[in-house]
Amino acid sequence: MSQSSHMDGNGTSGGGTAGLLPSNETAQNSSHPMGDHGGHGGHGGGGGSPFSPAQAAMFAARQAYNERTATYYAAAICGLIAVFTFLHWSRKLASRSPFIPAPLARPFVVISRRLRNLLVRPAPGLNSSGHGLLVAVYVAINLTLMLTNVDKSSLSPEASRFGWLLVTNLCFVVFLALKNTPLAYLTSYSYERLNCLHQIAGCTTFLLMVIHASSYTAFFFHLGKLEVLREHAQIAGMIAGFMFLIMVTAALLLRRYAYEAFYVMHLTAFCVAIVCIGFHRPDIHTRIPVVLSLTAALFATDRLIRVSRLLLNSTSNEATIYPLPNGGTRILLAKKPPRAVPGKHVLMWIPAIRTFEMHPFTIIDTEAANGSTEFVVKSYNGFTRKLHAQATANPGQKLWAAAEGPYGTFPDPMEYDKIILIAGGSGASYTFGLVGNMLERMDAQSAKNIVFIWTAKTQETLSWFSGHLDTLRSHPNAPKVHVSLYVTRVPGSSSSDEDIRNTTGNRVGRTTTRFIAGGATASTARRAGPTTLARETTTPDLHHDSDKEMAEEKEKVHVVQKEHATSRNSDEIGSPSADANVAADLEKATAAADAAAAAANSEANGTESQPLRHSFSPGRPDAETVIRTAVSSTARTQRVLVAACGPPTLMKTVRNATAKCITSDGPSVELHCEQFSW
């Protein structure tokens, strides 16, 4: 190969250029071949440099292009943030300003609603089409910067560009992971709503690392210079690459099933990767250490703020824990976190359960028993399972605890005329928090209308929020709230969940029953005799059109209570082939556990076991009909908020239904979804 062809292949790589140098010069400059791969040599182009003036000029030019690429990347990301900031605040100010003439605002309203009609719909693998559009823009930014202003005559300059984009993307990934993110104030997107983009950016960074490493490996292999990879700086880069592999693997495989293990691996691998990249490219003239320092500063500042608040909130603070049926746990935190609002969440630290872990729990009430802050937690694995076991073994136990936060952003429901709250399972923590806060803030003259829908798996789960359900019936503003409860697994029913789903249409038979505050339901007495529970089956609409209809339906509730009827239906705890004696023993044990949980729940609520007259329907609600009916009955000059929290299937249904209701000639409709996530 001629010298000129070598120059094309190595013109922007210190390592490649080493192949052109005499043997003594090659040895002197073997420390330059990785990382920015030439920027270092560019700064060494003065007296004593082993590179020719032409080579030094090429190195300097490549360094300038890469620095410019990093600047363009930062500008593009800042531009995206500016767009979202403008859209958020312009909509917010426009909704509050009565002085904007309707003819002037009409074109903007039409365009905005047509776009939102498309963007709020769910997208494959993402929460919404809006998320998909944002990801597409982010990928386009990276592709543009990868392929422009780079010498394509060799792998070396392209590999160097991938390395630069890797570092800039890493900084962005950390920015998206900040709990105390400025985006929560600028765009109303807090960290948990940015998690989707955080994951996409993390995977992009990993791919850039793979391309960067493989491109340089192929480049040095082609030159016969693989010994360069045995240098300390390159070994540090390899370790950083393996740390990226650990982070991505843990996120893809462990996050859903073993969150604690994922978190430890993810955080540890990140810290090691940052240090190793610093050793990989230590020269300050390459500007890489500057970007790494900014990344580390963002991470450290966020951690410092969080630790400071945690220590401040841990003084004279304790959590009282109570078991709830079906694996639930009620937590009463003595010290209210500053700025805590029902519906937001905090990161709870209970060292007696797990010393080095904090977990996000949604605030239900900030003025619970004795002024405590209330949380209801469903047990899964790890921390929540151990917490429930501790509460079951020691109901009412007080544990040293602290809460860090609060976090979360959502629209103020008081700014809307009609509010539709839909929850599935433990997602009711969010909707109960919102509706309870609204009832306290509304006055007697308020004309707001609230539709409250909750779907629980079992009747016992309804008792988790028995005190709040009682509030929805007894509060002075209760007539403004139309409550619909659903249970997907009705004891004694011969229908499977799938049958119930298929038969639940626009109108659904309502089975009325009573449940006791604390968990024991009247329906648990079915085994004692066929007359222990009287049912009233009607077919009302899911949405009550008037307070009168609501009152009439409440009068239809008939309950027959029988003593000692607190055990579960045996169909729930044993298979048909199980031994009868074993099933009976298991049933007794389950009944005893539920009775203990019921007593603890009553104590936690500060109530006696008084009946709460609430009705429920079997199956699942027709969310689309509920939303469509509520929106269609709202004047076009009014505003509607649809807020939902629950499993992905429910969120998908709510998104599609709400999108169909966002029209240019209807009322203003806003959607907010709280996803189940960490």
PDB file of C-alpha atoms in Angstrom, residues 355-465:
ATOM      1  CA  THR A 355     -31.096  -0.813  55.129  1.00  0.00           C
ATOM      2  CA  PHE A 356     -29.867   0.386  51.746  1.00  0.00           C
ATOM      3  CA  GLU A 357     -33.100   0.611  49.765  1.00  0.00           C
ATOM      4  CA  MET A 358     -35.735   3.263  49.124  1.00  0.00           C
ATOM      5  CA  HIS A 359     -38.963   2.573  47.277  1.00  0.00           C
ATOM      6  CA  PRO A 360     -41.586   4.858  45.692  1.00  0.00           C
ATOM      7  CA  PHE A 361     -44.994   4.963  47.401  1.00  0.00           C
ATOM      8  CA  THR A 362     -47.934   7.173  46.448  1.00  0.00           C
ATOM      9  CA  ILE A 363     -49.333   9.591  49.024  1.00  0.00           C
ATOM     10  CA  ILE A 364     -53.027   8.992  49.714  1.00  0.00           C
ATOM     11  CA  ASP A 365     -53.637  11.408  52.553  1.00  0.00           C
ATOM     12  CA  THR A 366     -51.489  13.967  54.348  1.00  0.00           C
ATOM     13  CA  GLU A 367     -53.931  14.383  57.242  1.00  0.00           C
ATOM     14  CA  ALA A 368     -54.605  10.809  58.304  1.00  0.00           C
ATOM     15  CA  ALA A 369     -54.741   9.558  61.910  1.00  0.00           C
ATOM     16  CA  ASN A 370     -52.969  12.004  64.253  1.00  0.00           C
ATOM     17  CA  GLY A 371     -51.841  14.118  61.311  1.00  0.00           C
ATOM     18  CA  SER A 372     -49.822  11.311  59.740  1.00  0.00           C
ATOM     19  CA  THR A 373     -49.259  10.732  56.033  1.00  0.00           C
ATOM     20  CA  GLU A 374     -50.926   7.609  54.676  1.00  0.00           C
ATOM     21  CA  PHE A 375     -49.702   5.098  52.099  1.00  0.00           C
ATOM     22  CA  VAL A 376     -51.153   1.784  50.930  1.00  0.00           C
ATOM     23  CA  VAL A 377     -48.696  -0.673  49.404  1.00  0.00           C
ATOM     24  CA  LYS A 378     -49.271  -3.905  47.529  1.00  0.00           C
ATOM     25  CA  SER A 379     -46.676  -6.591  48.225  1.00  0.00           C
ATOM     26  CA  TYR A 380     -44.698  -8.017  45.337  1.00  0.00           C
ATOM     27  CA  ASN A 381     -41.184  -9.309  45.925  1.00  0.00           C
ATOM     28  CA  GLY A 382     -38.279  -8.133  48.028  1.00  0.00           C
ATOM     29  CA  PHE A 383     -38.925  -5.007  50.065  1.00  0.00           C
ATOM     30  CA  THR A 384     -42.733  -4.907  49.871  1.00  0.00           C
ATOM     31  CA  ARG A 385     -43.074  -8.616  50.653  1.00  0.00           C
ATOM     32  CA  LYS A 386     -40.830  -8.301  53.700  1.00  0.00           C
ATOM     33  CA  LEU A 387     -42.718  -5.176  54.775  1.00  0.00           C
ATOM     34  CA  HIS A 388     -46.041  -7.033  54.629  1.00  0.00           C
ATOM     35  CA  ALA A 389     -44.614  -9.988  56.540  1.00  0.00           C
ATOM     36  CA  GLN A 390     -43.382  -7.610  59.242  1.00  0.00           C
ATOM     37  CA  ALA A 391     -46.782  -5.910  59.452  1.00  0.00           C
ATOM     38  CA  THR A 392     -48.563  -9.271  59.659  1.00  0.00           C
ATOM     39  CA  ALA A 393     -46.293 -10.476  62.452  1.00  0.00           C
ATOM     40  CA  ASN A 394     -46.433  -7.168  64.351  1.00  0.00           C
ATOM     41  CA  PRO A 395     -49.558  -5.147  63.480  1.00  0.00           C
ATOM     42  CA  GLY A 396     -49.216  -1.539  64.543  1.00  0.00           C
ATOM     43  CA  GLN A 397     -45.446  -1.725  64.914  1.00  0.00           C
ATOM     44  CA  LYS A 398     -43.582   1.568  64.756  1.00  0.00           C
ATOM     45  CA  LEU A 399     -40.365   1.614  62.735  1.00  0.00           C
ATOM     46  CA  TRP A 400     -37.816   4.358  62.222  1.00  0.00           C
ATOM     47  CA  ALA A 401     -38.395   5.690  58.713  1.00  0.00           C
ATOM     48  CA  ALA A 402     -37.961   8.651  56.430  1.00  0.00           C
ATOM     49  CA  ALA A 403     -39.430   9.798  53.139  1.00  0.00           C
ATOM     50  CA  GLU A 404     -37.589  11.689  50.423  1.00  0.00           C
ATOM     51  CA  GLY A 405     -39.557  13.768  47.977  1.00  0.00           C
ATOM     52  CA  PRO A 406     -42.276  14.380  47.009  1.00  0.00           C
ATOM     53  CA  TYR A 407     -42.046  13.694  43.293  1.00  0.00           C
ATOM     54  CA  GLY A 408     -44.497  13.581  40.432  1.00  0.00           C
ATOM     55  CA  THR A 409     -46.276  16.132  38.269  1.00  0.00           C
ATOM     56  CA  PHE A 410     -49.900  16.114  37.203  1.00  0.00           C
ATOM     57  CA  PRO A 411     -52.566  18.671  36.250  1.00  0.00           C
ATOM     58  CA  ASP A 412     -54.397  20.422  39.057  1.00  0.00           C
ATOM     59  CA  PRO A 413     -57.872  18.832  38.951  1.00  0.00           C
ATOM     60  CA  MET A 414     -59.399  21.967  40.448  1.00  0.00           C
ATOM     61  CA  GLU A 415     -58.792  23.721  37.122  1.00  0.00           C
ATOM     62  CA  TYR A 416     -61.260  21.386  35.353  1.00  0.00           C
ATOM     63  CA  ASP A 417     -65.048  21.198  35.308  1.00  0.00           C
ATOM     64  CA  LYS A 418     -65.358  17.428  35.039  1.00  0.00           C
ATOM     65  CA  ILE A 419     -62.817  14.956  36.358  1.00  0.00           C
ATOM     66  CA  ILE A 420     -62.806  11.268  35.418  1.00  0.00           C
ATOM     67  CA  LEU A 421     -60.662   9.132  37.723  1.00  0.00           C
ATOM     68  CA  ILE A 422     -60.029   5.524  36.688  1.00  0.00           C
ATOM     69  CA  ALA A 423     -57.880   3.088  38.666  1.00  0.00           C
ATOM     70  CA  GLY A 424     -57.016  -0.585  38.604  1.00  0.00           C
ATOM     71  CA  GLY A 425     -55.797  -2.478  41.677  1.00  0.00           C
ATOM     72  CA  SER A 426     -53.336  -0.595  43.868  1.00  0.00           C
ATOM     73  CA  GLY A 427     -53.397   2.249  41.342  1.00  0.00           C
ATOM     74  CA  ALA A 428     -56.296   3.516  43.440  1.00  0.00           C
ATOM     75  CA  SER A 429     -53.711   5.069  45.766  1.00  0.00           C
ATOM     76  CA  TYR A 430     -53.319   7.794  43.162  1.00  0.00           C
ATOM     77  CA  THR A 431     -57.013   8.381  42.416  1.00  0.00           C
ATOM     78  CA  PHE A 432     -58.095   8.257  46.069  1.00  0.00           C
ATOM     79  CA  GLY A 433     -55.404  10.821  46.802  1.00  0.00           C
ATOM     80  CA  LEU A 434     -56.712  13.132  44.082  1.00  0.00           C
ATOM     81  CA  VAL A 435     -60.393  12.821  44.931  1.00  0.00           C
ATOM     82  CA  GLY A 436     -59.827  13.236  48.669  1.00  0.00           C
ATOM     83  CA  ASN A 437     -57.788  16.370  48.107  1.00  0.00           C
ATOM     84  CA  MET A 438     -60.453  17.751  45.768  1.00  0.00           C
ATOM     85  CA  LEU A 439     -63.259  17.184  48.260  1.00  0.00           C
ATOM     86  CA  GLU A 440     -61.370  19.220  50.841  1.00  0.00           C
ATOM     87  CA  ARG A 441     -60.657  22.054  48.414  1.00  0.00           C
ATOM     88  CA  MET A 442     -64.153  22.336  46.923  1.00  0.00           C
ATOM     89  CA  ASP A 443     -66.747  24.602  48.490  1.00  0.00           C
ATOM     90  CA  ALA A 444     -70.473  24.051  48.678  1.00  0.00           C
ATOM     91  CA  GLN A 445     -71.084  26.160  45.556  1.00  0.00           C
ATOM     92  CA  SER A 446     -68.658  24.193  43.409  1.00  0.00           C
ATOM     93  CA  ALA A 447     -70.212  22.840  40.213  1.00  0.00           C
ATOM     94  CA  LYS A 448     -67.474  20.308  39.543  1.00  0.00           C
ATOM     95  CA  ASN A 449     -68.467  16.788  38.602  1.00  0.00           C
ATOM     96  CA  ILE A 450     -66.268  13.804  39.496  1.00  0.00           C
ATOM     97  CA  VAL A 451     -66.562  10.291  38.074  1.00  0.00           C
ATOM     98  CA  PHE A 452     -64.646   7.799  40.216  1.00  0.00           C
ATOM     99  CA  ILE A 453     -64.073   4.238  38.963  1.00  0.00           C
ATOM    100  CA  TRP A 454     -62.016   1.558  40.677  1.00  0.00           C
ATOM    101  CA  THR A 455     -61.513  -2.050  39.642  1.00  0.00           C
ATOM    102  CA  ALA A 456     -60.207  -4.446  42.311  1.00  0.00           C
ATOM    103  CA  LYS A 457     -59.329  -8.109  42.028  1.00  0.00           C
ATOM    104  CA  THR A 458     -61.282  -9.264  45.103  1.00  0.00           C
ATOM    105  CA  GLN A 459     -63.840  -7.865  47.511  1.00  0.00           C
ATOM    106  CA  GLU A 460     -61.281  -7.947  50.314  1.00  0.00           C
ATOM    107  CA  THR A 461     -59.108  -5.533  48.330  1.00  0.00           C
ATOM    108  CA  LEU A 462     -61.885  -2.953  48.582  1.00  0.00           C
ATOM    109  CA  SER A 463     -61.189  -2.766  52.310  1.00  0.00           C
ATOM    110  CA  TRP A 464     -57.739  -1.297  51.653  1.00  0.00           C
ATOM    111  CA  PHE A 465     -59.419   2.064  51.151  1.00  0.00           C
TER     112      PHE A 465
END
